[in-house]
Amino acid sequence: MESLMNRSLVASAMVALSLGAAQPAAAQVQAVTPAVAKAVVAAPGTSLAGAAQGDVTVVEYLDYNCPYCRKMHAEIQGLLKADPKARVLYKQWPVFGPVSTYAARAVLAATWQGKDLAAHDALITSPSRLDSQDTVRRRLAAAGVDLARLDRDLIAHKAEIDALLERSQEEAQLLGLRGTPALVIGSTLVPGGLPSAMLQRLVAQERNESQAPSR
Amino acid sequence: MQRLFLLVALFSTFLAGPLWAAPSLDDRFQLRADSLPSGDVRLSWAIAKGAYLYRDHVKVAAGAPPRALPATTSPGEMKEDPGFGRVEIWRSQGEALVKAADLAAAGSPRELSVTYQGCEEDSICYPPVTRTLALPLTPAANAPLTPSASLAPAADEPIASAQAVASPQIRVAEDTSVVSRLAARGGATWVLLAFAGFGLLLAFTPCVFPMYPILAGLLARDGDRLSPRRGLALSTAYVAAMAAAFAALGAVAAWSGSNLQMVLQSPWAIGLLSAVFVLLALSMFGAFELQLPQAWLNRLSRPVGDRRPSVGSAAALGFTSALIVGPCVTAPLAGALLYIAQTGDLALGAGALFALGLGKGVPLIAMGVLGPRALPRAGAWMARIKQLFGAMFLVAALWLASRVLPASVTLAMAGVLLLGLAVALGVFERQAEGAGVAAHAAKAAALVVGLWGSLLLIGAASGAESPLKPLEALAASPAAPSEASDAAAFVTARGLPALEREVAEAVSAGQPSLVYFTADWCLSCDVIERRVFDDPGVRAELAGVRLIKADVTANDAAAQAMLRRFAAAGPPTMVFLDRRAAEAGDARQVGELSARDFLESLAAVQETRS
């Protein structure tokens, strides 16, 4: 518990570091309590990318039309390639308007045909802005998503999809996220992107600390 | 602990954007709303460094349910993202204009909701921010906004907006003062040396020319008694005082933020100095003796150390003449003023100006030392020399007065002066028998001077204004229209709104623009107008460039606002804006310049059109 708190302090930035003032900084990072960190990873609702039996989970909040989320895709792939025990949970938090929202819903709806990760990859690697629903659908179709099935699932599972998006939004607010992308690695929150190498080190550290006996 | 270091390294290197303790979005994107006299509502964003807004994500809506209102947004810059394509973004600032007519068509809503969205460069993208403004805005100032930023989901209906141009987004190039750059390179000594060097380079510009006859007259008053040593003492005192005046003037101006040059260019200050010059001239002509009291003359024959009164008067003359003639606005002067304003380091800024003045004075000191040797010793010649300096004083007086006198009056007075000079040169005197070539040449010169003086009088009588073209008004009138159309077509702005409007028009026409700060009392501006804007090569290149004169003659609040907006020290300053109203780096011209310098700066904004 104490070590978790300390790590969160660090993540809350250098202000606390230079002051050594634990109390006010702790107040700042209340959002990332271990309970929240755990809740964020628990019951994902979507498939996990990477090792199914992985030990460290990286959570990424993203929007399919956010340029830096697009850039993060390669960094995430780098992590998964380098670290066979890491896994990634994508949380759709659309901030770029209706098309982004549609893209997020479509990826979630693809879960029911087992294509959510394929759908995610297809949209996050789009070479241009997703400027309309048609653009989104074209990319999904090219990735092997059954559009007729998708449309049915979008209607049939509307409530579940709504709930997932709402939940991501709530988590984002709870975590105090200011925008996309944002990463949660254990109880460390990284607002913004991160190069693959840094990501790997954070995952390794998280693994070491979670394996150490809890104090 | 290791993790701590990792994170510190991580945050400090990779993440330039906001962190946990990041500033609020209001600090990243500061929205201001103004009500314009036309009833239009102008929204402007001040965007923090590193952040940007998407131009086409700006949406304005009113009513319940919200209905989109058309808004014209200022052009942004194209951002090329390899994985994302081209998007138009605003950095540092952006503007949107909601027309009064559109507000009226929407039923004059009581509230306006403004939605905008942006990112941090290489970091994160923010959800859209929606703000609500209560209408009508108080027209006086920037209405405070109701702080209701929310992470609102974007409006469901896409809102059409953004096609044309509203107010320009003038981006003034960031310029670290030349003083700071020099100081960074080699410390204060380097700054002072460099400014002395700049001064030397500026010693032969019209701003310094009046100093030569003033000092020459001062030296000539001593006549035969002038020794190189005494010349050195007098001229050094004169120059040191002049430099001190520059430093004081610059320091006070930069410190108080006002333009003292303007005050000193007032008609009465000019009239006073003019009168002083006339008096000096008359004494040269022997109308009365400006002799120092006998007691002083006695002292003057003593060693140098005791010649304080005369050295003191040289210093006084140097100080006052520097104040009145004024330090023309040149690049080093502007740099020093900027430095003082930016850093508050009065000492180094004023020191730089002092060094600048000393540099300008080097030729004057040389004149003081070499002058006595060059001056002929014989008595008869001395009288002529004195008359010549008398004439020079009159020229200086007239030249000063011309700033406040109508051009035709100046012309007439110049005519009288030249006729007088011709007489003094002996135009009506009998040519001595067996006179040499020199005497003939002198006579011819006297005749030419007299003739030109007559022409000036005729020209003045016929309404001409230029001393070089006195018969212009008498010349065939068909020439006149072509002359007028040849002149570079400047529009004149006398306030920031007019200036911004002109720049906006240039932007909407896809033209680069030149903002030329000038004033009637700016000496160098006349030179620029002749040397640069009358140059055929320059004129050819000016086609397609919006030419805007920012007239700061009045030096009132409106003029100051224009200067501040462009971070200009004073006239003459030329700001070159490309077709997106961004100033080209290093293109700015301050002070006098050649046609070639001008064309180089102009090329900088023409090349950037893409």
PDB file of N, CA, C and O in Angstrom, chain B residues 96-145:
ATOM      1  N   ALA B  96     -12.087  33.966 -34.499  1.00  0.00           N
ATOM      2  CA  ALA B  96     -13.316  33.640 -35.209  1.00  0.00           C
ATOM      3  C   ALA B  96     -14.242  34.834 -35.069  1.00  0.00           C
ATOM      4  O   ALA B  96     -14.252  35.505 -34.034  1.00  0.00           O
ATOM      5  N   LEU B  97     -14.958  35.106 -36.159  1.00  0.00           N
ATOM      6  CA  LEU B  97     -15.840  36.257 -36.162  1.00  0.00           C
ATOM      7  C   LEU B  97     -17.271  35.784 -36.401  1.00  0.00           C
ATOM      8  O   LEU B  97     -17.526  35.063 -37.365  1.00  0.00           O
ATOM      9  N   VAL B  98     -18.173  36.189 -35.505  1.00  0.00           N
ATOM     10  CA  VAL B  98     -19.585  35.888 -35.705  1.00  0.00           C
ATOM     11  C   VAL B  98     -20.257  37.196 -36.096  1.00  0.00           C
ATOM     12  O   VAL B  98     -20.213  38.177 -35.357  1.00  0.00           O
ATOM     13  N   LYS B  99     -20.859  37.197 -37.275  1.00  0.00           N
ATOM     14  CA  LYS B  99     -21.419  38.438 -37.823  1.00  0.00           C
ATOM     15  C   LYS B  99     -22.688  38.844 -37.092  1.00  0.00           C
ATOM     16  O   LYS B  99     -23.490  37.996 -36.679  1.00  0.00           O
ATOM     17  N   ALA B 100     -22.844  40.139 -36.968  1.00  0.00           N
ATOM     18  CA  ALA B 100     -24.043  40.681 -36.323  1.00  0.00           C
ATOM     19  C   ALA B 100     -25.301  40.184 -37.032  1.00  0.00           C
ATOM     20  O   ALA B 100     -26.294  39.832 -36.394  1.00  0.00           O
ATOM     21  N   ALA B 101     -25.219  40.125 -38.376  1.00  0.00           N
ATOM     22  CA  ALA B 101     -26.395  39.699 -39.143  1.00  0.00           C
ATOM     23  C   ALA B 101     -26.776  38.264 -38.789  1.00  0.00           C
ATOM     24  O   ALA B 101     -27.962  37.929 -38.675  1.00  0.00           O
ATOM     25  N   ASP B 102     -25.776  37.412 -38.607  1.00  0.00           N
ATOM     26  CA  ASP B 102     -26.065  36.014 -38.283  1.00  0.00           C
ATOM     27  C   ASP B 102     -26.640  35.879 -36.876  1.00  0.00           C
ATOM     28  O   ASP B 102     -27.490  35.031 -36.613  1.00  0.00           O
ATOM     29  N   LEU B 103     -26.157  36.741 -35.975  1.00  0.00           N
ATOM     30  CA  LEU B 103     -26.710  36.732 -34.625  1.00  0.00           C
ATOM     31  C   LEU B 103     -28.171  37.157 -34.671  1.00  0.00           C
ATOM     32  O   LEU B 103     -29.027  36.562 -34.016  1.00  0.00           O
ATOM     33  N   ALA B 104     -28.437  38.177 -35.468  1.00  0.00           N
ATOM     34  CA  ALA B 104     -29.809  38.661 -35.580  1.00  0.00           C
ATOM     35  C   ALA B 104     -30.705  37.576 -36.179  1.00  0.00           C
ATOM     36  O   ALA B 104     -31.820  37.352 -35.713  1.00  0.00           O
ATOM     37  N   ALA B 105     -30.173  36.881 -37.204  1.00  0.00           N
ATOM     38  CA  ALA B 105     -30.953  35.829 -37.858  1.00  0.00           C
ATOM     39  C   ALA B 105     -31.253  34.693 -36.897  1.00  0.00           C
ATOM     40  O   ALA B 105     -32.248  33.987 -37.043  1.00  0.00           O
ATOM     41  N   ALA B 106     -30.368  34.501 -35.911  1.00  0.00           N
ATOM     42  CA  ALA B 106     -30.594  33.433 -34.934  1.00  0.00           C
ATOM     43  C   ALA B 106     -31.485  33.916 -33.803  1.00  0.00           C
ATOM     44  O   ALA B 106     -31.601  33.253 -32.767  1.00  0.00           O
ATOM     45  N   GLY B 107     -32.114  35.077 -33.977  1.00  0.00           N
ATOM     46  CA  GLY B 107     -33.035  35.578 -32.966  1.00  0.00           C
ATOM     47  C   GLY B 107     -32.340  36.279 -31.814  1.00  0.00           C
ATOM     48  O   GLY B 107     -32.842  36.238 -30.690  1.00  0.00           O
ATOM     49  N   SER B 108     -31.199  36.920 -32.102  1.00  0.00           N
ATOM     50  CA  SER B 108     -30.423  37.635 -31.080  1.00  0.00           C
ATOM     51  C   SER B 108     -30.340  36.854 -29.774  1.00  0.00           C
ATOM     52  O   SER B 108     -30.897  37.236 -28.749  1.00  0.00           O
ATOM     53  N   PRO B 109     -29.659  35.710 -29.791  1.00  0.00           N
ATOM     54  CA  PRO B 109     -29.613  34.836 -28.614  1.00  0.00           C
ATOM     55  C   PRO B 109     -28.966  35.523 -27.419  1.00  0.00           C
ATOM     56  O   PRO B 109     -28.160  36.432 -27.582  1.00  0.00           O
ATOM     57  N   ARG B 110     -29.364  35.085 -26.247  1.00  0.00           N
ATOM     58  CA  ARG B 110     -28.807  35.640 -25.011  1.00  0.00           C
ATOM     59  C   ARG B 110     -27.505  34.962 -24.652  1.00  0.00           C
ATOM     60  O   ARG B 110     -26.745  35.477 -23.839  1.00  0.00           O
ATOM     61  N   GLU B 111     -27.290  33.801 -25.261  1.00  0.00           N
ATOM     62  CA  GLU B 111     -26.071  33.050 -24.944  1.00  0.00           C
ATOM     63  C   GLU B 111     -25.462  32.501 -26.222  1.00  0.00           C
ATOM     64  O   GLU B 111     -26.168  32.185 -27.180  1.00  0.00           O
ATOM     65  N   LEU B 112     -24.170  32.365 -26.192  1.00  0.00           N
ATOM     66  CA  LEU B 112     -23.456  31.822 -27.334  1.00  0.00           C
ATOM     67  C   LEU B 112     -22.563  30.717 -26.784  1.00  0.00           C
ATOM     68  O   LEU B 112     -21.885  30.916 -25.777  1.00  0.00           O
ATOM     69  N   SER B 113     -22.613  29.549 -27.403  1.00  0.00           N
ATOM     70  CA  SER B 113     -21.686  28.531 -26.917  1.00  0.00           C
ATOM     71  C   SER B 113     -20.595  28.306 -27.956  1.00  0.00           C
ATOM     72  O   SER B 113     -20.862  28.232 -29.152  1.00  0.00           O
ATOM     73  N   VAL B 114     -19.391  28.306 -27.480  1.00  0.00           N
ATOM     74  CA  VAL B 114     -18.225  28.203 -28.357  1.00  0.00           C
ATOM     75  C   VAL B 114     -17.496  26.917 -28.017  1.00  0.00           C
ATOM     76  O   VAL B 114     -17.184  26.667 -26.852  1.00  0.00           O
ATOM     77  N   THR B 115     -17.281  26.095 -29.017  1.00  0.00           N
ATOM     78  CA  THR B 115     -16.594  24.822 -28.800  1.00  0.00           C
ATOM     79  C   THR B 115     -15.291  24.820 -29.598  1.00  0.00           C
ATOM     80  O   THR B 115     -15.264  25.274 -30.745  1.00  0.00           O
ATOM     81  N   TYR B 116     -14.247  24.360 -28.973  1.00  0.00           N
ATOM     82  CA  TYR B 116     -12.964  24.304 -29.673  1.00  0.00           C
ATOM     83  C   TYR B 116     -12.154  23.137 -29.136  1.00  0.00           C
ATOM     84  O   TYR B 116     -12.426  22.614 -28.062  1.00  0.00           O
ATOM     85  N   GLN B 117     -11.186  22.724 -29.916  1.00  0.00           N
ATOM     86  CA  GLN B 117     -10.442  21.525 -29.550  1.00  0.00           C
ATOM     87  C   GLN B 117      -9.009  21.627 -30.048  1.00  0.00           C
ATOM     88  O   GLN B 117      -8.746  22.155 -31.125  1.00  0.00           O
ATOM     89  N   GLY B 118      -8.110  21.110 -29.255  1.00  0.00           N
ATOM     90  CA  GLY B 118      -6.709  21.185 -29.655  1.00  0.00           C
ATOM     91  C   GLY B 118      -5.871  20.114 -29.008  1.00  0.00           C
ATOM     92  O   GLY B 118      -6.380  19.214 -28.329  1.00  0.00           O
ATOM     93  N   CYS B 119      -4.584  20.202 -29.248  1.00  0.00           N
ATOM     94  CA  CYS B 119      -3.636  19.204 -28.771  1.00  0.00           C
ATOM     95  C   CYS B 119      -2.393  19.906 -28.241  1.00  0.00           C
ATOM     96  O   CYS B 119      -2.197  21.100 -28.439  1.00  0.00           O
ATOM     97  N   GLU B 120      -1.571  19.111 -27.613  1.00  0.00           N
ATOM     98  CA  GLU B 120      -0.205  19.531 -27.302  1.00  0.00           C
ATOM     99  C   GLU B 120       0.695  18.876 -28.333  1.00  0.00           C
ATOM    100  O   GLU B 120       0.530  17.681 -28.631  1.00  0.00           O
ATOM    101  N   GLU B 121       1.622  19.637 -28.854  1.00  0.00           N
ATOM    102  CA  GLU B 121       2.543  19.099 -29.848  1.00  0.00           C
ATOM    103  C   GLU B 121       3.240  17.864 -29.285  1.00  0.00           C
ATOM    104  O   GLU B 121       3.804  17.902 -28.191  1.00  0.00           O
ATOM    105  N   ASP B 122       3.162  16.750 -30.009  1.00  0.00           N
ATOM    106  CA  ASP B 122       3.840  15.507 -29.634  1.00  0.00           C
ATOM    107  C   ASP B 122       3.442  15.007 -28.259  1.00  0.00           C
ATOM    108  O   ASP B 122       4.241  14.397 -27.562  1.00  0.00           O
ATOM    109  N   SER B 123       2.231  15.288 -27.846  1.00  0.00           N
ATOM    110  CA  SER B 123       1.857  14.821 -26.525  1.00  0.00           C
ATOM    111  C   SER B 123       0.420  14.304 -26.528  1.00  0.00           C
ATOM    112  O   SER B 123       0.195  13.163 -26.912  1.00  0.00           O
ATOM    113  N   ILE B 124      -0.503  15.135 -26.147  1.00  0.00           N
ATOM    114  CA  ILE B 124      -1.867  14.620 -26.065  1.00  0.00           C
ATOM    115  C   ILE B 124      -2.834  15.539 -26.785  1.00  0.00           C
ATOM    116  O   ILE B 124      -2.526  16.682 -27.087  1.00  0.00           O
ATOM    117  N   CYS B 125      -4.021  14.984 -27.059  1.00  0.00           N
ATOM    118  CA  CYS B 125      -5.101  15.771 -27.632  1.00  0.00           C
ATOM    119  C   CYS B 125      -6.190  15.906 -26.589  1.00  0.00           C
ATOM    120  O   CYS B 125      -6.536  14.932 -25.910  1.00  0.00           O
ATOM    121  N   TYR B 126      -6.711  17.124 -26.461  1.00  0.00           N
ATOM    122  CA  TYR B 126      -7.728  17.379 -25.466  1.00  0.00           C
ATOM    123  C   TYR B 126      -9.116  17.113 -26.033  1.00  0.00           C
ATOM    124  O   TYR B 126      -9.341  17.289 -27.228  1.00  0.00           O
ATOM    125  N   PRO B 127     -10.031  16.754 -25.169  1.00  0.00           N
ATOM    126  CA  PRO B 127     -11.432  16.700 -25.604  1.00  0.00           C
ATOM    127  C   PRO B 127     -11.889  18.127 -25.914  1.00  0.00           C
ATOM    128  O   PRO B 127     -11.254  19.086 -25.477  1.00  0.00           O
ATOM    129  N   PRO B 128     -12.975  18.250 -26.668  1.00  0.00           N
ATOM    130  CA  PRO B 128     -13.419  19.602 -26.983  1.00  0.00           C
ATOM    131  C   PRO B 128     -13.807  20.377 -25.727  1.00  0.00           C
ATOM    132  O   PRO B 128     -14.274  19.791 -24.743  1.00  0.00           O
ATOM    133  N   VAL B 129     -13.587  21.649 -25.768  1.00  0.00           N
ATOM    134  CA  VAL B 129     -13.965  22.525 -24.665  1.00  0.00           C
ATOM    135  C   VAL B 129     -15.144  23.354 -25.145  1.00  0.00           C
ATOM    136  O   VAL B 129     -15.115  23.879 -26.257  1.00  0.00           O
ATOM    137  N   THR B 130     -16.171  23.437 -24.323  1.00  0.00           N
ATOM    138  CA  THR B 130     -17.301  24.281 -24.689  1.00  0.00           C
ATOM    139  C   THR B 130     -17.455  25.369 -23.644  1.00  0.00           C
ATOM    140  O   THR B 130     -17.412  25.099 -22.446  1.00  0.00           O
ATOM    141  N   ARG B 131     -17.581  26.572 -24.139  1.00  0.00           N
ATOM    142  CA  ARG B 131     -17.740  27.711 -23.228  1.00  0.00           C
ATOM    143  C   ARG B 131     -19.000  28.456 -23.591  1.00  0.00           C
ATOM    144  O   ARG B 131     -19.384  28.518 -24.750  1.00  0.00           O
ATOM    145  N   THR B 132     -19.611  29.008 -22.593  1.00  0.00           N
ATOM    146  CA  THR B 132     -20.838  29.759 -22.829  1.00  0.00           C
ATOM    147  C   THR B 132     -20.595  31.231 -22.537  1.00  0.00           C
ATOM    148  O   THR B 132     -20.042  31.575 -21.488  1.00  0.00           O
ATOM    149  N   LEU B 133     -20.964  32.072 -23.496  1.00  0.00           N
ATOM    150  CA  LEU B 133     -20.819  33.503 -23.302  1.00  0.00           C
ATOM    151  C   LEU B 133     -22.204  34.111 -23.186  1.00  0.00           C
ATOM    152  O   LEU B 133     -23.085  33.792 -23.962  1.00  0.00           O
ATOM    153  N   ALA B 134     -22.353  35.015 -22.251  1.00  0.00           N
ATOM    154  CA  ALA B 134     -23.619  35.729 -22.143  1.00  0.00           C
ATOM    155  C   ALA B 134     -23.583  36.913 -23.100  1.00  0.00           C
ATOM    156  O   ALA B 134     -22.603  37.634 -23.168  1.00  0.00           O
ATOM    157  N   LEU B 135     -24.683  37.068 -23.853  1.00  0.00           N
ATOM    158  CA  LEU B 135     -24.764  38.193 -24.780  1.00  0.00           C
ATOM    159  C   LEU B 135     -25.769  39.209 -24.230  1.00  0.00           C
ATOM    160  O   LEU B 135     -26.701  38.824 -23.545  1.00  0.00           O
ATOM    161  N   PRO B 136     -25.677  40.496 -24.550  1.00  0.00           N
ATOM    162  CA  PRO B 136     -24.587  41.067 -25.319  1.00  0.00           C
ATOM    163  C   PRO B 136     -23.327  41.211 -24.465  1.00  0.00           C
ATOM    164  O   PRO B 136     -23.413  41.391 -23.250  1.00  0.00           O
ATOM    165  N   LEU B 137     -22.210  41.167 -25.120  1.00  0.00           N
ATOM    166  CA  LEU B 137     -20.950  41.401 -24.426  1.00  0.00           C
ATOM    167  C   LEU B 137     -20.846  42.887 -24.151  1.00  0.00           C
ATOM    168  O   LEU B 137     -21.392  43.685 -24.885  1.00  0.00           O
ATOM    169  N   THR B 138     -20.172  43.228 -23.098  1.00  0.00           N
ATOM    170  CA  THR B 138     -19.931  44.647 -22.891  1.00  0.00           C
ATOM    171  C   THR B 138     -18.964  45.092 -23.969  1.00  0.00           C
ATOM    172  O   THR B 138     -17.897  44.505 -24.121  1.00  0.00           O
ATOM    173  N   PRO B 139     -19.349  46.084 -24.758  1.00  0.00           N
ATOM    174  CA  PRO B 139     -18.522  46.438 -25.898  1.00  0.00           C
ATOM    175  C   PRO B 139     -17.192  47.049 -25.490  1.00  0.00           C
ATOM    176  O   PRO B 139     -16.246  47.040 -26.265  1.00  0.00           O
ATOM    177  N   ALA B 140     -17.120  47.534 -24.272  1.00  0.00           N
ATOM    178  CA  ALA B 140     -15.926  48.271 -23.873  1.00  0.00           C
ATOM    179  C   ALA B 140     -14.679  47.418 -23.967  1.00  0.00           C
ATOM    180  O   ALA B 140     -13.705  47.780 -24.610  1.00  0.00           O
ATOM    181  N   ALA B 141     -14.702  46.284 -23.343  1.00  0.00           N
ATOM    182  CA  ALA B 141     -13.458  45.537 -23.252  1.00  0.00           C
ATOM    183  C   ALA B 141     -13.728  44.066 -23.478  1.00  0.00           C
ATOM    184  O   ALA B 141     -14.795  43.672 -23.912  1.00  0.00           O
ATOM    185  N   ASN B 142     -12.743  43.288 -23.193  1.00  0.00           N
ATOM    186  CA  ASN B 142     -12.881  41.866 -23.354  1.00  0.00           C
ATOM    187  C   ASN B 142     -13.775  41.351 -22.256  1.00  0.00           C
ATOM    188  O   ASN B 142     -13.430  41.403 -21.088  1.00  0.00           O
ATOM    189  N   ALA B 143     -14.908  40.883 -22.646  1.00  0.00           N
ATOM    190  CA  ALA B 143     -15.857  40.444 -21.649  1.00  0.00           C
ATOM    191  C   ALA B 143     -15.319  39.228 -20.922  1.00  0.00           C
ATOM    192  O   ALA B 143     -14.752  38.336 -21.540  1.00  0.00           O
ATOM    193  N   PRO B 144     -15.462  39.199 -19.613  1.00  0.00           N
ATOM    194  CA  PRO B 144     -15.035  38.000 -18.893  1.00  0.00           C
ATOM    195  C   PRO B 144     -15.951  36.843 -19.272  1.00  0.00           C
ATOM    196  O   PRO B 144     -17.142  37.035 -19.497  1.00  0.00           O
ATOM    197  N   LEU B 145     -15.385  35.690 -19.359  1.00  0.00           N
ATOM    198  CA  LEU B 145     -16.169  34.542 -19.797  1.00  0.00           C
ATOM    199  C   LEU B 145     -16.648  33.761 -18.598  1.00  0.00           C
ATOM    200  O   LEU B 145     -15.949  33.629 -17.604  1.00  0.00           O
TER     201      LEU B 145
END
